PDB file of C-alpha atoms in Angstrom:
ATOM      1  CA  ARG L 360      71.823  82.711  89.974  1.00  0.00           C
ATOM      2  CA  GLY L 361      68.674  84.968  90.092  1.00  0.00           C
ATOM      3  CA  ASP L 362      70.702  88.181  90.098  1.00  0.00           C
ATOM      4  CA  ARG L 363      69.370  91.139  88.124  1.00  0.00           C
ATOM      5  CA  VAL L 364      71.894  91.840  85.344  1.00  0.00           C
ATOM      6  CA  LEU L 365      72.292  95.002  83.372  1.00  0.00           C
ATOM      7  CA  ALA L 366      74.263  94.088  80.314  1.00  0.00           C
ATOM      8  CA  THR L 367      75.562  96.567  77.823  1.00  0.00           C
ATOM      9  CA  CYS L 368      76.681  96.156  74.208  1.00  0.00           C
ATOM     10  CA  ARG L 369      77.698  98.519  71.390  1.00  0.00           C
ATOM     11  CA  ASN L 370      74.793  97.644  69.183  1.00  0.00           C
ATOM     12  CA  ILE L 371      71.665  95.742  70.400  1.00  0.00           C
ATOM     13  CA  GLU L 372      70.496  94.964  66.962  1.00  0.00           C
ATOM     14  CA  SER L 373      73.689  92.982  66.194  1.00  0.00           C
ATOM     15  CA  ALA L 374      73.777  91.153  69.568  1.00  0.00           C
ATOM     16  CA  GLY L 375      71.273  88.476  68.588  1.00  0.00           C
ATOM     17  CA  GLU L 376      72.352  85.856  71.194  1.00  0.00           C
ATOM     18  CA  LEU L 377      72.265  88.402  74.033  1.00  0.00           C
ATOM     19  CA  GLU L 378      68.823  89.696  72.859  1.00  0.00           C
ATOM     20  CA  GLN L 379      67.434  86.150  72.795  1.00  0.00           C
ATOM     21  CA  LEU L 380      68.694  85.461  76.325  1.00  0.00           C
ATOM     22  CA  SER L 381      67.043  88.633  77.573  1.00  0.00           C
ATOM     23  CA  ASN L 382      63.716  87.598  76.025  1.00  0.00           C
ATOM     24  CA  SER L 383      63.780  84.422  78.032  1.00  0.00           C
ATOM     25  CA  ARG L 384      65.125  85.913  81.315  1.00  0.00           C
ATOM     26  CA  ALA L 385      63.175  88.721  82.955  1.00  0.00           C
ATOM     27  CA  GLU L 386      66.214  89.466  85.210  1.00  0.00           C
ATOM     28  CA  LEU L 387      68.411  90.442  82.216  1.00  0.00           C
ATOM     29  CA  LYS L 388      68.120  93.932  80.747  1.00  0.00           C
ATOM     30  CA  ILE L 389      70.271  95.089  77.822  1.00  0.00           C
ATOM     31  CA  LEU L 390      71.466  98.657  77.409  1.00  0.00           C
ATOM     32  CA  GLU L 391      73.370 100.228  74.584  1.00  0.00           C
ATOM     33  CA  LEU L 392      76.894 101.444  75.364  1.00  0.00           C
ATOM     34  CA  ASP L 393      80.002 102.187  73.270  1.00  0.00           C
ATOM     35  CA  VAL L 394      82.861 103.114  75.551  1.00  0.00           C
ATOM     36  CA  SER L 395      84.777 104.574  72.584  1.00  0.00           C
ATOM     37  CA  ARG L 396      82.243 107.405  72.434  1.00  0.00           C
ATOM     38  CA  ILE L 397      81.890 109.830  75.291  1.00  0.00           C
ATOM     39  CA  GLU L 398      78.301 110.694  74.253  1.00  0.00           C
ATOM     40  CA  SER L 399      77.354 106.988  74.623  1.00  0.00           C
ATOM     41  CA  MET L 400      78.847 106.842  78.055  1.00  0.00           C
ATOM     42  CA  GLU L 401      77.141 110.032  79.095  1.00  0.00           C
ATOM     43  CA  ASN L 402      73.788 108.586  77.939  1.00  0.00           C
ATOM     44  CA  LEU L 403      74.057 105.410  80.120  1.00  0.00           C
ATOM     45  CA  PRO L 404      73.059 107.129  83.419  1.00  0.00           C
ATOM     46  CA  ARG L 405      70.004 108.491  81.705  1.00  0.00           C
ATOM     47  CA  GLN L 406      69.057 104.997  80.507  1.00  0.00           C
ATOM     48  CA  LEU L 407      69.530 103.722  84.140  1.00  0.00           C
ATOM     49  CA  ASP L 408      67.295 106.408  85.464  1.00  0.00           C
ATOM     50  CA  GLY L 409      68.665 106.164  88.996  1.00  0.00           C
ATOM     51  CA  GLU L 410      68.745 102.431  89.315  1.00  0.00           C
ATOM     52  CA  ALA L 411      71.143 101.117  91.864  1.00  0.00           C
ATOM     53  CA  ILE L 412      74.186  99.114  90.835  1.00  0.00           C
ATOM     54  CA  ASP L 413      75.598  96.743  93.476  1.00  0.00           C
ATOM     55  CA  ILE L 414      78.446  95.214  91.491  1.00  0.00           C
ATOM     56  CA  PHE L 415      80.027  97.083  88.516  1.00  0.00           C
ATOM     57  CA  VAL L 416      82.049  94.882  86.050  1.00  0.00           C
ATOM     58  CA  ASN L 417      83.979  96.765  83.450  1.00  0.00           C
ATOM     59  CA  ASN L 418      84.783  94.207  80.789  1.00  0.00           C
ATOM     60  CA  ALA L 419      84.983  96.270  77.536  1.00  0.00           C
ATOM     61  CA  GLY L 420      88.488  96.115  75.992  1.00  0.00           C
ATOM     62  CA  VAL L 421      90.374  95.895  72.681  1.00  0.00           C
ATOM     63  CA  TYR L 422      93.725  94.419  71.854  1.00  0.00           C
ATOM     64  CA  GLY L 423      94.624  96.797  69.090  1.00  0.00           C
ATOM     65  CA  PRO L 424      96.899  95.909  66.033  1.00  0.00           C
ATOM     66  CA  LYS L 425      98.599  92.670  66.846  1.00  0.00           C
ATOM     67  CA  ALA L 426     101.367  92.752  64.144  1.00  0.00           C
ATOM     68  CA  LEU L 427     103.019  95.946  65.324  1.00  0.00           C
ATOM     69  CA  GLN L 428     106.534  95.472  66.642  1.00  0.00           C
ATOM     70  CA  PHE L 429     109.288  97.870  67.895  1.00  0.00           C
ATOM     71  CA  GLY L 430     110.221 100.188  64.979  1.00  0.00           C
ATOM     72  CA  ASN L 431     106.678 100.458  63.494  1.00  0.00           C
ATOM     73  CA  ILE L 432     104.578 101.508  66.468  1.00  0.00           C
ATOM     74  CA  GLU L 433     102.275 104.501  65.679  1.00  0.00           C
ATOM     75  CA  GLY L 434     100.611 106.887  68.118  1.00  0.00           C
ATOM     76  CA  LYS L 435      96.993 106.879  66.791  1.00  0.00           C
ATOM     77  CA  PRO L 436      96.141 103.120  67.326  1.00  0.00           C
ATOM     78  CA  TRP L 437      98.035 103.280  70.678  1.00  0.00           C
ATOM     79  CA  LEU L 438      95.891 106.184  71.856  1.00  0.00           C
ATOM     80  CA  GLU L 439      92.705 104.492  70.653  1.00  0.00           C
ATOM     81  CA  VAL L 440      93.475 101.340  72.741  1.00  0.00           C
ATOM     82  CA  LEU L 441      94.490 103.485  75.780  1.00  0.00           C
ATOM     83  CA  GLN L 442      91.134 105.343  75.528  1.00  0.00           C
ATOM     84  CA  ILE L 443      88.998 102.153  75.581  1.00  0.00           C
ATOM     85  CA  ASN L 444      91.068 100.109  78.078  1.00  0.00           C
ATOM     86  CA  ALA L 445      92.222 102.669  80.524  1.00  0.00           C
ATOM     87  CA  VAL L 446      90.528 106.072  80.280  1.00  0.00           C
ATOM     88  CA  ALA L 447      86.940 105.031  79.550  1.00  0.00           C
ATOM     89  CA  PRO L 448      86.729 102.763  82.657  1.00  0.00           C
ATOM     90  CA  LEU L 449      87.511 105.728  84.922  1.00  0.00           C
ATOM     91  CA  LEU L 450      85.262 108.035  83.153  1.00  0.00           C
ATOM     92  CA  LEU L 451      82.354 105.587  83.202  1.00  0.00           C
ATOM     93  CA  THR L 452      82.875 105.026  86.867  1.00  0.00           C
ATOM     94  CA  GLN L 453      82.652 108.742  87.488  1.00  0.00           C
ATOM     95  CA  LEU L 454      79.522 108.995  85.420  1.00  0.00           C
ATOM     96  CA  LEU L 455      77.816 106.024  87.319  1.00  0.00           C
ATOM     97  CA  MET L 456      78.668 107.197  90.850  1.00  0.00           C
ATOM     98  CA  GLU L 457      75.035 108.122  91.717  1.00  0.00           C
ATOM     99  CA  ASN L 458      73.961 104.560  90.818  1.00  0.00           C
ATOM    100  CA  LEU L 459      76.934 102.998  92.482  1.00  0.00           C
ATOM    101  CA  ARG L 460      76.410 104.852  95.813  1.00  0.00           C
ATOM    102  CA  LYS L 461      72.930 103.479  95.856  1.00  0.00           C
ATOM    103  CA  GLY L 462      74.195  99.875  95.594  1.00  0.00           C
ATOM    104  CA  SER L 463      74.558  97.576  98.594  1.00  0.00           C
ATOM    105  CA  ASP L 464      77.717  95.713  97.655  1.00  0.00           C
ATOM    106  CA  LYS L 465      79.731  98.620  96.288  1.00  0.00           C
ATOM    107  CA  LYS L 466      82.125  96.377  94.455  1.00  0.00           C
ATOM    108  CA  LEU L 467      84.019  97.720  91.396  1.00  0.00           C
ATOM    109  CA  ILE L 468      85.506  95.039  89.133  1.00  0.00           C
ATOM    110  CA  TYR L 469      87.796  95.781  86.195  1.00  0.00           C
ATOM    111  CA  VAL L 470      88.784  93.175  83.752  1.00  0.00           C
ATOM    112  CA  SER L 471      92.576  93.498  83.171  1.00  0.00           C
ATOM    113  CA  SER L 472      95.146  91.073  81.884  1.00  0.00           C
ATOM    114  CA  LYS L 473      98.221  89.419  83.234  1.00  0.00           C
ATOM    115  CA  MET L 474      99.991  91.031  80.190  1.00  0.00           C
ATOM    116  CA  GLY L 475      99.555  94.298  82.095  1.00  0.00           C
ATOM    117  CA  SER L 476     101.820  92.919  84.851  1.00  0.00           C
ATOM    118  CA  ILE L 477     105.252  94.404  84.627  1.00  0.00           C
ATOM    119  CA  ASP L 478     106.631  91.677  86.922  1.00  0.00           C
ATOM    120  CA  ASP L 479     105.295  88.956  84.612  1.00  0.00           C
ATOM    121  CA  ASN L 480     106.636  90.476  81.313  1.00  0.00           C
ATOM    122  CA  ALA L 481     109.238  88.059  80.160  1.00  0.00           C
ATOM    123  CA  GLY L 482     108.315  88.114  76.482  1.00  0.00           C
ATOM    124  CA  GLY L 483     108.477  91.767  75.510  1.00  0.00           C
ATOM    125  CA  GLY L 484     106.477  93.106  72.592  1.00  0.00           C
ATOM    126  CA  SER L 485     102.740  93.859  72.701  1.00  0.00           C
ATOM    127  CA  TYR L 486     103.590  97.453  73.683  1.00  0.00           C
ATOM    128  CA  ILE L 487     100.073  98.876  72.962  1.00  0.00           C
ATOM    129  CA  TYR L 488      98.032  96.262  74.798  1.00  0.00           C
ATOM    130  CA  ARG L 489     100.431  95.668  77.683  1.00  0.00           C
ATOM    131  CA  SER L 490     100.774  99.372  78.457  1.00  0.00           C
ATOM    132  CA  SER L 491      96.931  99.974  78.261  1.00  0.00           C
ATOM    133  CA  LYS L 492      96.333  97.248  80.861  1.00  0.00           C
ATOM    134  CA  THR L 493      99.151  98.489  83.040  1.00  0.00           C
ATOM    135  CA  ALA L 494      97.493 101.867  82.991  1.00  0.00           C
ATOM    136  CA  LEU L 495      94.164 100.348  83.911  1.00  0.00           C
ATOM    137  CA  ASN L 496      95.861  98.615  86.918  1.00  0.00           C
ATOM    138  CA  ALA L 497      97.283 101.964  88.061  1.00  0.00           C
ATOM    139  CA  VAL L 498      93.880 103.593  87.701  1.00  0.00           C
ATOM    140  CA  VAL L 499      92.066 101.060  89.731  1.00  0.00           C
ATOM    141  CA  LYS L 500      94.686 100.995  92.433  1.00  0.00           C
ATOM    142  CA  SER L 501      94.046 104.685  92.938  1.00  0.00           C
ATOM    143  CA  LEU L 502      90.280 104.176  92.889  1.00  0.00           C
ATOM    144  CA  ALA L 503      90.543 101.611  95.623  1.00  0.00           C
ATOM    145  CA  ILE L 504      92.375 104.167  97.723  1.00  0.00           C
ATOM    146  CA  ASP L 505      90.241 107.195  96.884  1.00  0.00           C
ATOM    147  CA  LEU L 506      86.836 105.503  97.314  1.00  0.00           C
ATOM    148  CA  ALA L 507      87.638 103.411 100.385  1.00  0.00           C
ATOM    149  CA  GLU L 508      86.035 105.929 102.766  1.00  0.00           C
ATOM    150  CA  ASP L 509      82.802 105.565 100.784  1.00  0.00           C
ATOM    151  CA  GLY L 510      82.793 101.864 101.339  1.00  0.00           C
ATOM    152  CA  PHE L 511      83.866 100.888  97.878  1.00  0.00           C
ATOM    153  CA  SER L 512      86.189  98.011  97.010  1.00  0.00           C
ATOM    154  CA  ALA L 513      87.934  98.065  93.640  1.00  0.00           C
ATOM    155  CA  ILE L 514      90.078  95.366  92.038  1.00  0.00           C
ATOM    156  CA  VAL L 515      91.492  94.239  88.702  1.00  0.00           C
ATOM    157  CA  VAL L 516      90.954  90.618  87.539  1.00  0.00           C
ATOM    158  CA  HIS L 517      92.693  88.577  84.959  1.00  0.00           C
ATOM    159  CA  PRO L 518      90.176  86.265  83.246  1.00  0.00           C
ATOM    160  CA  GLY L 519      92.799  83.893  81.975  1.00  0.00           C
ATOM    161  CA  TRP L 520      93.539  83.060  78.364  1.00  0.00           C
ATOM    162  CA  VAL L 521      89.971  82.375  77.192  1.00  0.00           C
ATOM    163  CA  LEU L 522      88.455  80.966  74.042  1.00  0.00           C
ATOM    164  CA  THR L 523      86.889  84.143  72.646  1.00  0.00           C
ATOM    165  CA  ASP L 524      87.276  86.198  69.518  1.00  0.00           C
ATOM    166  CA  MET L 525      90.147  88.082  71.218  1.00  0.00           C
ATOM    167  CA  GLY L 526      91.647  85.019  72.901  1.00  0.00           C
ATOM    168  CA  GLY L 527      91.721  83.059  69.692  1.00  0.00           C
ATOM    169  CA  PRO L 528      91.436  79.311  69.047  1.00  0.00           C
ATOM    170  CA  ASN L 529      94.581  78.357  71.016  1.00  0.00           C
ATOM    171  CA  ALA L 530      93.398  79.721  74.330  1.00  0.00           C
ATOM    172  CA  LEU L 531      93.485  77.391  77.354  1.00  0.00           C
ATOM    173  CA  LEU L 532      90.122  78.247  79.100  1.00  0.00           C
ATOM    174  CA  ASP L 533      86.502  78.098  78.160  1.00  0.00           C
ATOM    175  CA  THR L 534      84.224  80.958  79.140  1.00  0.00           C
ATOM    176  CA  HIS L 535      82.403  78.975  81.828  1.00  0.00           C
ATOM    177  CA  THR L 536      85.629  78.202  83.732  1.00  0.00           C
ATOM    178  CA  SER L 537      86.800  81.810  83.466  1.00  0.00           C
ATOM    179  CA  VAL L 538      83.509  83.422  84.422  1.00  0.00           C
ATOM    180  CA  SER L 539      82.848  80.908  87.242  1.00  0.00           C
ATOM    181  CA  GLY L 540      86.291  81.711  88.694  1.00  0.00           C
ATOM    182  CA  MET L 541      85.773  85.463  88.492  1.00  0.00           C
ATOM    183  CA  LEU L 542      82.335  85.162  90.135  1.00  0.00           C
ATOM    184  CA  GLY L 543      84.055  83.415  93.007  1.00  0.00           C
ATOM    185  CA  VAL L 544      86.596  86.266  93.267  1.00  0.00           C
ATOM    186  CA  ILE L 545      83.774  88.821  93.223  1.00  0.00           C
ATOM    187  CA  ASP L 546      81.668  86.960  95.782  1.00  0.00           C
ATOM    188  CA  SER L 547      84.552  86.664  98.265  1.00  0.00           C
ATOM    189  CA  LEU L 548      85.913  90.168  97.837  1.00  0.00           C
ATOM    190  CA  THR L 549      86.168  92.199 101.013  1.00  0.00           C
ATOM    191  CA  MET L 550      87.628  95.575 101.736  1.00  0.00           C
ATOM    192  CA  ALA L 551      90.825  93.844 102.815  1.00  0.00           C
ATOM    193  CA  GLY L 552      91.281  92.712  99.256  1.00  0.00           C
ATOM    194  CA  SER L 553      90.513  96.082  97.613  1.00  0.00           C
ATOM    195  CA  GLY L 554      93.263  97.501  95.460  1.00  0.00           C
ATOM    196  CA  SER L 555      94.516  93.996  94.449  1.00  0.00           C
ATOM    197  CA  PHE L 556      95.294  92.272  91.163  1.00  0.00           C
ATOM    198  CA  PHE L 557      93.697  88.754  91.038  1.00  0.00           C
ATOM    199  CA  ASN L 558      93.785  85.822  88.715  1.00  0.00           C
ATOM    200  CA  TYR L 559      90.439  84.308  87.814  1.00  0.00           C
ATOM    201  CA  ASP L 560      91.107  81.461  90.232  1.00  0.00           C
ATOM    202  CA  GLY L 561      91.597  83.953  93.106  1.00  0.00           C
ATOM    203  CA  SER L 562      95.384  83.781  93.319  1.00  0.00           C
ATOM    204  CA  PRO L 563      97.202  87.169  93.504  1.00  0.00           C
ATOM    205  CA  ILE L 564      99.171  88.532  90.421  1.00  0.00           C
ATOM    206  CA  ALA L 565     102.264  90.680  90.996  1.00  0.00           C
ATOM    207  CA  TRP L 566     102.044  94.160  89.587  1.00  0.00           C
TER     208      TRP L 566
END
């Protein structure tokens, strides 16, 4: 669309397709970021060197061990998922506030999941992933309230069940449909919608 995009990945050397894309598109810049490491997050503002961020999209996330059921849940893997899915997004937002305040749109977008909806949970299980996304939803709701006076809008978005490594081969949506839908949600976001939980198609999701 002609937007300047600052994309992050854990290891630039292993992100061949992303690197090829940046070589052919001047408006795409790749930065290294691993949200599981606080040192990496603290280094990102230094890499940005004061550059303004109009729209912040926090997409990093992990599912955690899929086979764990009630009776064999362990604390360590649970805490690791919570750290990446719920704690890191808030810490990163705090670290980037200088860049975000310089931006014109002041939109904060956090990719959540319908599995984080308590209202929608009819299947049980998935304790680790569900709770991490529910926690993220609570974090972003508070952000929307606390940063409203500064002109920021903050939302969580469910991308749908997407054909990715995490989504698996049985997923219902391709990446183009999901991303196009989320872009529509971002473009139409106003302060009135801040603090909401949206599906990729713009429909609201119950908490």
